Coordinates of C-alpha atoms in Angstrom, one line a residue:
X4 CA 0.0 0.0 0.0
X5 CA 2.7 2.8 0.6
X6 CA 4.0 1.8 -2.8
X7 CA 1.0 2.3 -4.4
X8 CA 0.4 5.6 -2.4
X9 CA 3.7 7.1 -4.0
X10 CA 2.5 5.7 -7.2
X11 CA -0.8 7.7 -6.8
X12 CA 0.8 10.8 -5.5
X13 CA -1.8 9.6 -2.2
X14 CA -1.5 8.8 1.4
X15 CA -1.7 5.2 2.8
X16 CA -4.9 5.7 4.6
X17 CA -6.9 6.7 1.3
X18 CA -5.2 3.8 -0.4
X19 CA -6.8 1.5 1.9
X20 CA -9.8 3.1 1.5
X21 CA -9.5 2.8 -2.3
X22 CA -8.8 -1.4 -1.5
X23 CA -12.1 -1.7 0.5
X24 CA -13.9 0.0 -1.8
X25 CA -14.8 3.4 0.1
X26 CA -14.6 5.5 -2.6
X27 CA -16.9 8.4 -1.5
X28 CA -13.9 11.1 -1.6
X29 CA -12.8 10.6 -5.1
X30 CA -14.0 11.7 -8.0
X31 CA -14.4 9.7 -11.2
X32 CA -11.7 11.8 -12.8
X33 CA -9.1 11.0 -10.0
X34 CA -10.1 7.4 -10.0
X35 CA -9.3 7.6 -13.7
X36 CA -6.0 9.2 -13.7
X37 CA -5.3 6.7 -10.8
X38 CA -5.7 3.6 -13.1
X39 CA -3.7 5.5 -15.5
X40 CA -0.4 6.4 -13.0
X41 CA -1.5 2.1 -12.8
X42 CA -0.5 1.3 -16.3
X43 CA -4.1 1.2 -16.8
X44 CA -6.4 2.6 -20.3
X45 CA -9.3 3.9 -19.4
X46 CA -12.2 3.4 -22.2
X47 CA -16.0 4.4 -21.5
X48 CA -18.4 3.3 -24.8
X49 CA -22.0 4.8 -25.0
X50 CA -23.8 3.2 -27.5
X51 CA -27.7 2.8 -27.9
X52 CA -29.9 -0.2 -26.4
X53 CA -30.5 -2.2 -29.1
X54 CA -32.6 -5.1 -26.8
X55 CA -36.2 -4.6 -25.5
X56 CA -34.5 -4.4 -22.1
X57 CA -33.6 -1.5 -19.2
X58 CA -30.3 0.2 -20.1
X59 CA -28.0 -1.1 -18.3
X60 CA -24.3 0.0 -17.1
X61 CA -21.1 -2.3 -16.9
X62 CA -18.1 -2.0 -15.7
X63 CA -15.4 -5.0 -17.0
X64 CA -11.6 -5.1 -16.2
X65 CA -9.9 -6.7 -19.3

């Protein structure tokens, strides 16, 4: 975790909170650049329902 803190130009404390999922005090932005500093691409895709169904939002690490 303090590796990953100097990585993420953060503290300890709010690494752990990143690790047990507390993410309240970050933005989306922050959490972006985070995965970035990670080795991490970000990609969001908005395309159009194409099903009968709700809309629906996913989220997949590759």
């Amino acid at each position: 975790q303090v590796e990953a803190a100097e990585v993420l130009g953060i503290d300890q404390p709010k690494v752990s909170a990143l690790i047990h999922g507390k993410l309240g005090g970050f933005s989306t932005a922050r959490l972006f650049r985070f995965l970035n500093a990670l080795g991490r691409d970000v990609e969001i895709v908005v395309k159009p329902n194409k099903s009968c169904s709700k809309a629906q939002t996913r989220v997949a690490a590759l």
